[in-house]
mmCIF file of C-alpha atoms in Angstrom:
data_model
loop_
_atom_site.group_PDB
_atom_site.id
_atom_site.type_symbol
_atom_site.label_atom_id
_atom_site.label_comp_id
_atom_site.label_asym_id
_atom_site.label_seq_id
_atom_site.Cartn_x
_atom_site.Cartn_y
_atom_site.Cartn_z
ATOM 1 C CA UNK A 395 42.430 150.588 148.944
ATOM 2 C CA UNK A 396 43.913 151.885 152.189
ATOM 3 C CA UNK A 397 47.530 151.142 153.033
ATOM 4 C CA UNK A 398 49.785 152.211 155.900
ATOM 5 C CA UNK A 399 53.095 153.785 154.901
ATOM 6 C CA UNK A 400 56.083 154.536 157.123
ATOM 7 C CA UNK A 401 57.816 157.469 155.416
ATOM 8 C CA UNK A 402 60.503 158.055 158.067
ATOM 9 C CA UNK A 403 61.008 157.814 161.804
ATOM 10 C CA UNK A 404 57.798 158.729 163.672
ATOM 11 C CA UNK A 405 55.951 159.334 160.398
ATOM 12 C CA UNK A 406 53.194 156.856 159.523
ATOM 13 C CA UNK A 407 50.386 157.772 157.102
ATOM 14 C CA UNK A 408 47.382 155.884 155.726
ATOM 15 C CA UNK A 409 47.021 156.530 151.999
ATOM 16 C CA UNK A 410 44.623 155.421 149.301
ATOM 17 C CA UNK A 411 46.393 153.505 146.533
ATOM 18 C CA UNK A 412 45.152 151.325 143.653
ATOM 19 C CA UNK A 413 44.160 147.740 144.416
ATOM 20 C CA UNK A 414 46.975 145.511 143.097
ATOM 21 C CA UNK A 415 46.286 142.998 140.344
ATOM 22 C CA UNK A 416 47.255 139.336 140.698
ATOM 23 C CA UNK A 417 49.310 138.034 137.789
ATOM 24 C CA UNK A 418 50.140 134.466 136.779
ATOM 25 C CA UNK A 419 51.183 132.310 139.754
ATOM 26 C CA UNK A 420 50.021 135.003 142.161
ATOM 27 C CA UNK A 421 47.102 135.356 144.582
ATOM 28 C CA UNK A 422 45.402 138.500 145.883
ATOM 29 C CA UNK A 423 44.504 138.358 149.568
ATOM 30 C CA UNK A 424 42.002 140.480 151.462
ATOM 31 C CA UNK A 425 43.991 141.107 154.645
ATOM 32 C CA UNK A 426 42.118 140.744 157.952
ATOM 33 C CA UNK A 427 44.911 140.997 160.531
ATOM 34 C CA UNK A 428 48.537 142.121 160.646
ATOM 35 C CA UNK A 429 50.697 141.492 163.711
ATOM 36 C CA UNK A 430 53.156 144.180 164.789
ATOM 37 C CA UNK A 431 56.698 142.817 165.048
ATOM 38 C CA UNK A 432 59.827 144.291 166.575
ATOM 39 C CA UNK A 433 61.133 145.139 163.110
ATOM 40 C CA UNK A 434 57.975 147.186 162.428
ATOM 41 C CA UNK A 435 58.606 149.106 165.653
ATOM 42 C CA UNK A 436 62.188 149.844 164.617
ATOM 43 C CA UNK A 437 61.050 151.110 161.223
ATOM 44 C CA UNK A 438 58.475 153.405 162.831
ATOM 45 C CA UNK A 439 60.390 154.701 165.848
ATOM 46 C CA UNK A 440 63.895 154.811 164.329
ATOM 47 C CA UNK A 441 63.374 154.858 160.555
ATOM 48 C CA UNK A 442 65.557 151.778 160.271
ATOM 49 C CA UNK A 443 65.774 148.154 161.349
ATOM 50 C CA UNK A 444 69.465 147.564 161.953
ATOM 51 C CA UNK A 445 71.256 148.334 158.689
ATOM 52 C CA UNK A 446 67.975 148.485 156.728
ATOM 53 C CA UNK A 447 67.009 152.161 156.411
ATOM 54 C CA UNK A 448 63.626 153.440 155.189
ATOM 55 C CA UNK A 449 64.596 155.271 151.998
ATOM 56 C CA UNK A 450 61.139 155.355 150.412
ATOM 57 C CA UNK A 451 57.590 154.943 151.766
ATOM 58 C CA UNK A 452 57.371 151.439 153.253
ATOM 59 C CA UNK A 453 54.242 149.383 153.939
ATOM 60 C CA UNK A 454 55.180 147.366 157.047
ATOM 61 C CA UNK A 455 53.905 143.983 158.148
ATOM 62 C CA UNK A 456 54.896 140.363 157.585
ATOM 63 C CA UNK A 457 52.654 138.598 160.135
ATOM 64 C CA UNK A 458 49.288 138.344 158.452
ATOM 65 C CA UNK A 459 46.107 136.434 157.917
ATOM 66 C CA UNK A 460 43.113 136.991 155.691
ATOM 67 C CA UNK A 461 41.062 135.463 152.909
ATOM 68 C CA UNK A 462 41.678 134.820 149.246
ATOM 69 C CA UNK A 463 40.184 137.627 147.193
ATOM 70 C CA UNK A 464 41.255 136.477 143.717
ATOM 71 C CA UNK A 465 43.260 133.479 142.529
ATOM 72 C CA UNK A 466 43.647 133.584 138.731
ATOM 73 C CA UNK A 467 44.487 129.858 138.685
ATOM 74 C CA UNK A 468 41.196 128.926 140.347
ATOM 75 C CA UNK A 469 42.980 126.743 142.904
ATOM 76 C CA UNK A 470 41.584 128.612 145.919
ATOM 77 C CA UNK A 471 38.057 130.054 145.780
ATOM 78 C CA UNK A 472 37.359 133.555 147.041
ATOM 79 C CA UNK A 473 36.903 133.584 150.800
ATOM 80 C CA UNK A 474 39.397 130.784 151.537
ATOM 81 C CA UNK A 475 41.020 131.646 154.916
ATOM 82 C CA UNK A 476 44.811 131.800 154.669
ATOM 83 C CA UNK A 477 48.045 132.969 156.136
ATOM 84 C CA UNK A 478 51.258 133.642 154.230
ATOM 85 C CA UNK A 479 54.898 132.577 154.382
ATOM 86 C CA UNK A 480 56.421 136.061 154.087
ATOM 87 C CA UNK A 481 59.721 135.072 152.448
ATOM 88 C CA UNK A 482 60.748 134.885 148.824
ATOM 89 C CA UNK A 483 63.885 132.788 149.000
ATOM 90 C CA UNK A 484 67.018 133.719 147.092
ATOM 91 C CA UNK A 485 69.445 131.536 145.178
ATOM 92 C CA UNK A 486 70.771 128.241 146.622
ATOM 93 C CA UNK A 487 74.247 128.520 148.074
ATOM 94 C CA UNK A 488 76.841 125.739 148.526
ATOM 95 C CA UNK A 489 76.742 124.235 152.003
ATOM 96 C CA UNK A 490 73.280 125.590 152.900
ATOM 97 C CA UNK A 491 71.198 123.975 150.189
ATOM 98 C CA UNK A 492 68.648 122.831 152.800
ATOM 99 C CA UNK A 493 68.428 126.225 154.513
ATOM 100 C CA UNK A 494 66.555 128.462 152.044
ATOM 101 C CA UNK A 495 65.991 131.166 154.662
ATOM 102 C CA UNK A 496 69.765 131.726 154.641
ATOM 103 C CA UNK A 497 70.199 131.894 150.865
ATOM 104 C CA UNK A 498 71.440 135.263 149.601
ATOM 105 C CA UNK A 499 69.222 137.439 147.463
ATOM 106 C CA UNK A 500 65.887 136.728 149.136
ATOM 107 C CA UNK A 501 63.270 139.180 150.366
ATOM 108 C CA UNK A 502 60.744 139.450 153.187
ATOM 109 C CA UNK A 503 57.399 141.212 153.261
ATOM 110 C CA UNK A 504 57.503 144.658 154.844
ATOM 111 C CA UNK A 505 61.270 145.042 154.678
ATOM 112 C CA UNK A 506 63.648 147.853 153.695
ATOM 113 C CA UNK A 507 66.406 145.304 153.066
ATOM 114 C CA UNK A 508 65.729 145.568 149.322
ATOM 115 C CA UNK A 509 65.541 148.511 146.946
ATOM 116 C CA UNK A 510 62.806 149.068 145.950
ATOM 117 C CA UNK A 511 61.568 148.054 149.387
ATOM 118 C CA UNK A 512 59.516 144.865 149.694
ATOM 119 C CA UNK A 513 56.098 146.195 150.600
ATOM 120 C CA UNK A 514 54.242 144.455 153.404
ATOM 121 C CA UNK A 515 50.779 143.456 154.525
ATOM 122 C CA UNK A 516 49.439 146.561 156.324
ATOM 123 C CA UNK A 517 47.014 147.188 153.471
ATOM 124 C CA UNK A 518 43.513 146.075 152.607
ATOM 125 C CA UNK A 519 44.768 143.883 149.762
ATOM 126 C CA UNK A 520 48.075 142.107 149.205
ATOM 127 C CA UNK A 521 49.357 140.209 146.178
ATOM 128 C CA UNK A 522 51.812 137.390 146.877
ATOM 129 C CA UNK A 523 53.301 134.475 144.999
ATOM 130 C CA UNK A 524 50.956 131.499 145.094
ATOM 131 C CA UNK A 525 53.735 129.414 146.688
ATOM 132 C CA UNK A 526 53.629 131.720 149.734
ATOM 133 C CA UNK A 527 49.941 131.056 150.489
ATOM 134 C CA UNK A 528 49.004 128.663 153.290
ATOM 135 C CA UNK A 529 45.304 127.739 153.641
ATOM 136 C CA UNK A 530 44.012 127.326 157.180
ATOM 137 C CA UNK A 531 42.650 124.031 158.496
ATOM 138 C CA UNK A 532 39.091 123.800 159.849
ATOM 139 C CA UNK A 533 38.831 125.209 163.349
ATOM 140 C CA UNK A 534 41.714 127.682 163.050
ATOM 141 C CA UNK A 535 40.344 131.208 163.145
ATOM 142 C CA UNK A 536 41.782 133.901 160.915
ATOM 143 C CA UNK A 537 42.566 135.983 164.015
ATOM 144 C CA UNK A 538 44.603 133.230 165.671
ATOM 145 C CA UNK A 539 46.348 132.502 162.376
ATOM 146 C CA UNK A 540 48.003 135.934 162.553
ATOM 147 C CA UNK A 541 50.368 134.262 165.054
ATOM 148 C CA UNK A 542 51.626 131.701 162.536
ATOM 149 C CA UNK A 543 54.720 133.659 161.497
ATOM 150 C CA UNK A 544 56.067 134.472 164.990
ATOM 151 C CA UNK A 545 55.229 130.945 166.170
ATOM 152 C CA UNK A 546 57.189 129.578 163.205
ATOM 153 C CA UNK A 547 60.165 131.676 164.346
ATOM 154 C CA UNK A 548 59.930 130.042 167.791
ATOM 155 C CA UNK A 549 59.546 126.539 166.348
ATOM 156 C CA UNK A 550 62.606 127.051 164.168
ATOM 157 C CA UNK A 551 64.620 128.131 167.213
ATOM 158 C CA UNK A 552 63.401 125.101 169.144
ATOM 159 C CA UNK A 553 64.410 122.829 166.273
ATOM 160 C CA UNK A 554 67.980 124.110 166.581
ATOM 161 C CA UNK A 555 68.064 122.849 170.178
ATOM 162 C CA UNK A 556 66.816 119.340 169.375
ATOM 163 C CA UNK A 557 64.200 117.320 171.320
ATOM 164 C CA UNK A 558 63.102 118.935 174.587
ATOM 165 C CA UNK A 559 60.478 116.478 175.843
ATOM 166 C CA UNK A 560 60.972 116.175 179.606
ATOM 167 C CA UNK A 561 63.828 118.669 179.609
ATOM 168 C CA UNK A 562 64.283 121.914 181.494
ATOM 169 C CA UNK A 563 63.928 124.851 179.121
ATOM 170 C CA UNK A 564 64.520 128.480 180.025
ATOM 171 C CA UNK A 565 62.998 131.276 177.914
ATOM 172 C CA UNK A 566 64.641 134.629 178.608
ATOM 173 C CA UNK A 567 62.393 137.550 177.727
ATOM 174 C CA UNK A 568 58.614 137.135 177.651
ATOM 175 C CA UNK A 569 57.749 139.569 174.892
ATOM 176 C CA UNK A 570 55.788 138.361 171.846
ATOM 177 C CA UNK A 571 58.527 136.050 170.527
ATOM 178 C CA UNK A 572 59.290 134.822 174.031
ATOM 179 C CA UNK A 573 55.620 133.963 174.498
ATOM 180 C CA UNK A 574 55.654 131.966 171.264
ATOM 181 C CA UNK A 575 58.813 130.208 172.473
ATOM 182 C CA UNK A 576 57.058 129.320 175.735
ATOM 183 C CA UNK A 577 54.070 127.918 173.834
ATOM 184 C CA UNK A 578 56.279 125.944 171.448
ATOM 185 C CA UNK A 579 58.431 124.452 174.213
ATOM 186 C CA UNK A 580 55.412 123.539 176.368
ATOM 187 C CA UNK A 581 53.772 121.818 173.385
ATOM 188 C CA UNK A 582 57.011 119.881 172.842
ATOM 189 C CA UNK A 583 56.845 118.487 176.394
ATOM 190 C CA UNK A 584 59.374 120.706 178.131
ATOM 191 C CA UNK A 585 59.168 122.062 181.676
ATOM 192 C CA UNK A 586 59.489 125.779 180.959
ATOM 193 C CA UNK A 587 60.799 128.626 183.070
ATOM 194 C CA UNK A 588 60.287 132.129 181.649
ATOM 195 C CA UNK A 589 61.985 135.365 182.674
ATOM 196 C CA UNK A 590 61.340 139.063 182.290
ATOM 197 C CA UNK A 591 61.734 142.271 184.263
ATOM 198 C CA UNK A 592 58.031 143.208 184.232
ATOM 199 C CA UNK A 593 54.979 141.526 185.775
ATOM 200 C CA UNK A 594 52.766 141.811 182.683
ATOM 201 C CA UNK A 595 54.904 139.643 180.391
ATOM 202 C CA UNK A 596 55.457 137.111 183.197
ATOM 203 C CA UNK A 597 51.718 136.750 183.751
ATOM 204 C CA UNK A 598 51.201 136.158 180.032
ATOM 205 C CA UNK A 599 53.982 133.538 180.058
ATOM 206 C CA UNK A 600 52.194 131.692 182.869
ATOM 207 C CA UNK A 601 48.950 131.737 180.897
ATOM 208 C CA UNK A 602 50.769 130.149 177.966
ATOM 209 C CA UNK A 603 52.070 127.312 180.113
ATOM 210 C CA UNK A 604 55.299 128.386 181.800
ATOM 211 C CA UNK A 605 55.644 126.307 184.969
ATOM 212 C CA UNK A 606 57.886 128.878 186.654
ATOM 213 C CA UNK A 607 58.439 132.591 186.041
ATOM 214 C CA UNK A 608 61.355 134.650 187.319
ATOM 215 C CA UNK A 609 61.546 138.430 187.619
ATOM 216 C CA UNK A 610 65.255 138.835 186.932
ATOM 217 C CA UNK A 611 65.205 142.417 188.213
ATOM 218 C CA UNK A 612 64.569 141.042 191.705
ATOM 219 C CA UNK A 613 65.519 137.329 191.633
ATOM 220 C CA UNK A 614 68.588 135.366 190.602
ATOM 221 C CA UNK A 615 68.428 132.567 188.060
ATOM 222 C CA UNK A 616 69.798 129.267 189.237
ATOM 223 C CA UNK A 617 73.153 128.545 187.631
ATOM 224 C CA UNK A 618 73.765 125.365 185.595
ATOM 225 C CA UNK A 619 70.076 124.425 185.863
ATOM 226 C CA UNK A 620 68.702 124.293 182.313
ATOM 227 C CA UNK A 621 69.227 121.887 179.448
ATOM 228 C CA UNK A 622 68.200 124.473 176.849
ATOM 229 C CA UNK A 623 67.919 128.249 176.916
ATOM 230 C CA UNK A 624 65.972 130.152 174.265
ATOM 231 C CA UNK A 625 67.299 133.716 174.554
ATOM 232 C CA UNK A 626 64.489 135.918 173.247
ATOM 233 C CA UNK A 627 65.276 139.339 174.699
ATOM 234 C CA UNK A 628 68.233 140.368 172.554
ATOM 235 C CA UNK A 629 69.774 142.107 175.571
ATOM 236 C CA UNK A 630 73.520 141.470 176.127
ATOM 237 C CA UNK A 631 73.094 141.110 179.911
ATOM 238 C CA UNK A 632 70.490 138.425 179.246
ATOM 239 C CA UNK A 633 72.913 136.530 177.023
ATOM 240 C CA UNK A 634 75.453 136.492 179.850
ATOM 241 C CA UNK A 635 72.711 135.293 182.210
ATOM 242 C CA UNK A 636 71.702 132.561 179.756
ATOM 243 C CA UNK A 637 75.261 131.265 179.572
ATOM 244 C CA UNK A 638 75.399 131.115 183.367
ATOM 245 C CA UNK A 639 72.013 129.403 183.653
ATOM 246 C CA UNK A 640 72.549 126.649 181.082
ATOM 247 C CA UNK A 641 73.986 123.369 182.335
ATOM 248 C CA UNK A 642 77.411 122.109 181.255
ATOM 249 C CA UNK A 643 77.256 120.916 177.640
ATOM 250 C CA UNK A 644 73.789 122.470 177.332
ATOM 251 C CA UNK A 645 72.435 124.565 174.470
ATOM 252 C CA UNK A 646 71.671 128.255 174.160
ATOM 253 C CA UNK A 647 69.758 129.390 171.079
ATOM 254 C CA UNK A 648 69.895 133.101 170.312
ATOM 255 C CA UNK A 649 66.436 134.096 169.069
ATOM 256 C CA UNK A 650 66.260 137.784 170.008
ATOM 257 C CA UNK A 651 67.873 140.096 167.464
ATOM 258 C CA UNK A 652 70.875 142.193 168.450
ATOM 259 C CA UNK A 653 72.181 145.463 166.998
ATOM 260 C CA UNK A 654 74.994 145.111 164.472
ATOM 261 C CA UNK A 655 77.509 146.566 166.918
ATOM 262 C CA UNK A 656 80.025 145.497 169.538
ATOM 263 C CA UNK A 657 78.441 144.483 172.832
ATOM 264 C CA UNK A 658 79.924 143.209 176.094
ATOM 265 C CA UNK A 659 79.038 139.578 176.913
ATOM 266 C CA UNK A 660 80.639 137.282 179.509
ATOM 267 C CA UNK A 661 81.805 134.248 177.513
ATOM 268 C CA UNK A 662 83.633 132.502 180.345
ATOM 269 C CA UNK A 663 80.745 130.049 181.049
ATOM 270 C CA UNK A 664 80.435 129.371 177.325
ATOM 271 C CA UNK A 665 84.015 128.115 177.292
ATOM 272 C CA UNK A 666 84.225 126.412 180.695
ATOM 273 C CA UNK A 667 80.963 124.494 180.228
ATOM 274 C CA UNK A 668 81.413 123.666 176.518
ATOM 275 C CA UNK A 669 78.052 125.247 175.769
ATOM 276 C CA UNK A 670 76.507 125.039 172.309
ATOM 277 C CA UNK A 671 75.571 128.618 171.384
ATOM 278 C CA UNK A 672 73.486 128.749 168.199
ATOM 279 C CA UNK A 673 71.917 131.506 166.178
ATOM 280 C CA UNK A 674 68.350 131.264 164.880
ATOM 281 C CA UNK A 675 67.151 133.475 162.010
ATOM 282 C CA UNK A 676 63.517 133.542 160.878
ATOM 283 C CA UNK A 677 62.518 130.055 159.615
ATOM 284 C CA UNK A 678 62.442 127.764 156.600
ATOM 285 C CA UNK A 679 59.194 125.754 156.421
ATOM 286 C CA UNK A 680 58.160 125.698 160.100
ATOM 287 C CA UNK A 681 55.086 127.781 159.322
ATOM 288 C CA UNK A 682 53.357 124.494 158.436
ATOM 289 C CA UNK A 683 53.965 123.175 161.952
ATOM 290 C CA UNK A 684 52.932 126.538 163.411
ATOM 291 C CA UNK A 685 49.574 126.398 161.641
ATOM 292 C CA UNK A 686 48.998 122.864 162.912
ATOM 293 C CA UNK A 687 49.933 123.832 166.489
ATOM 294 C CA UNK A 688 47.651 126.877 166.445
ATOM 295 C CA UNK A 689 44.787 124.639 165.349
ATOM 296 C CA UNK A 690 45.602 122.108 168.079
ATOM 297 C CA UNK A 691 46.163 124.584 170.942
ATOM 298 C CA UNK A 692 43.625 127.446 170.773
ATOM 299 C CA UNK A 693 44.966 128.943 174.005
ATOM 300 C CA UNK A 694 48.022 130.313 172.185
ATOM 301 C CA UNK A 695 45.691 133.091 171.042
ATOM 302 C CA UNK A 696 45.948 134.521 174.580
ATOM 303 C CA UNK A 697 49.239 136.071 173.467
ATOM 304 C CA UNK A 698 47.133 138.612 171.539
ATOM 305 C CA UNK A 699 46.293 141.501 173.858
ATOM 306 C CA UNK A 700 45.236 144.398 171.597
ATOM 307 C CA UNK A 701 43.621 145.194 168.258
ATOM 308 C CA UNK A 702 43.722 148.561 166.494
ATOM 309 C CA UNK A 703 42.210 149.848 163.265
ATOM 310 C CA UNK A 704 44.619 150.806 160.492
ATOM 311 C CA UNK A 705 43.939 154.498 161.135
ATOM 312 C CA UNK A 706 45.108 153.949 164.736
ATOM 313 C CA UNK A 707 48.521 152.619 163.700
ATOM 314 C CA UNK A 708 50.490 155.146 165.755
ATOM 315 C CA UNK A 709 48.589 154.091 168.887
ATOM 316 C CA UNK A 710 49.209 150.465 167.926
ATOM 317 C CA UNK A 711 52.968 151.035 167.621
ATOM 318 C CA UNK A 712 53.050 152.907 170.932
ATOM 319 C CA UNK A 713 51.129 150.138 172.682
ATOM 320 C CA UNK A 714 53.271 147.386 171.151
ATOM 321 C CA UNK A 715 56.390 149.172 172.391
ATOM 322 C CA UNK A 716 55.095 148.993 175.975
ATOM 323 C CA UNK A 717 55.771 145.369 176.888
ATOM 324 C CA UNK A 718 54.223 145.751 180.335
ATOM 325 C CA UNK A 719 50.740 146.283 178.929
ATOM 326 C CA UNK A 720 50.908 144.388 175.637
ATOM 327 C CA UNK A 721 51.745 141.004 174.211
ATOM 328 C CA UNK A 722 51.015 140.649 170.512
ATOM 329 C CA UNK A 723 49.319 143.711 169.033
ATOM 330 C CA UNK A 724 47.270 143.359 165.847
ATOM 331 C CA UNK A 725 46.105 145.795 163.212
ATOM 332 C CA UNK A 726 42.581 144.746 162.252
ATOM 333 C CA UNK A 727 41.715 145.714 158.702
#
């Protein structure tokens, strides 16, 4: 089978490797689509995602959809359309028993956080634990289902904020995760404002239901105007802007990842307004709700702007890095 390997920064190669065998309690999936995530871009362009350095050839990809190729248990027949929860959870830890995504010792598809690395989905076939498989409901296409993982990230972030029906929600940053946050908040009944510094992402946010869009390179955000802010850009200046924009006693959820380094942020509004500032990391079981929402709202698929063949991975990474021209970029296998 063909698989994409990132060997180091700016070095991605498609190689032929043996088709993996599914063992007990495992399922082999014929991969149809893999979404390119920000972590994949870091691995390709920088050879590392934060502290996780590519030390051996890494198959990227944790946003995937496809069809069952072989299930030794016979539970799912060949051809069953599926997506996958990309996490293997670690060991329960006191105080976070109900938060398996925070347990230490876990792993994630397509990640250099473990040694050996946890190989990902950018390959023709993938073997996963049977517990990670999620069959698709009727009417949900395999292509749209490639959005289940990033939409689950957005739904988890929204769950940290609490109910938003009828509330004013600000999404800062309209890249792929920001677009999923817009879709999730709109579906939950919020009136959504989305920001960015480029017209392309703002247009995509409007198509996904944002009532208002703001180009923060040219316009000022209204202060104290939003009940909830989902900060999806991971830019320190945007965090300061989010803390100014949220109302007193409002909630800011940090969704966008930040480098593990000191950064300057204005915390004065956080203190003076008694703002709740919460982190949001991946998700626990929200992929179930994401699958249901994708089936219910087909228009979320508009977040997908490009498809590339596996052999065109470098072009796919370059396109995905350009947020003006691209939303979610898929590798089509």
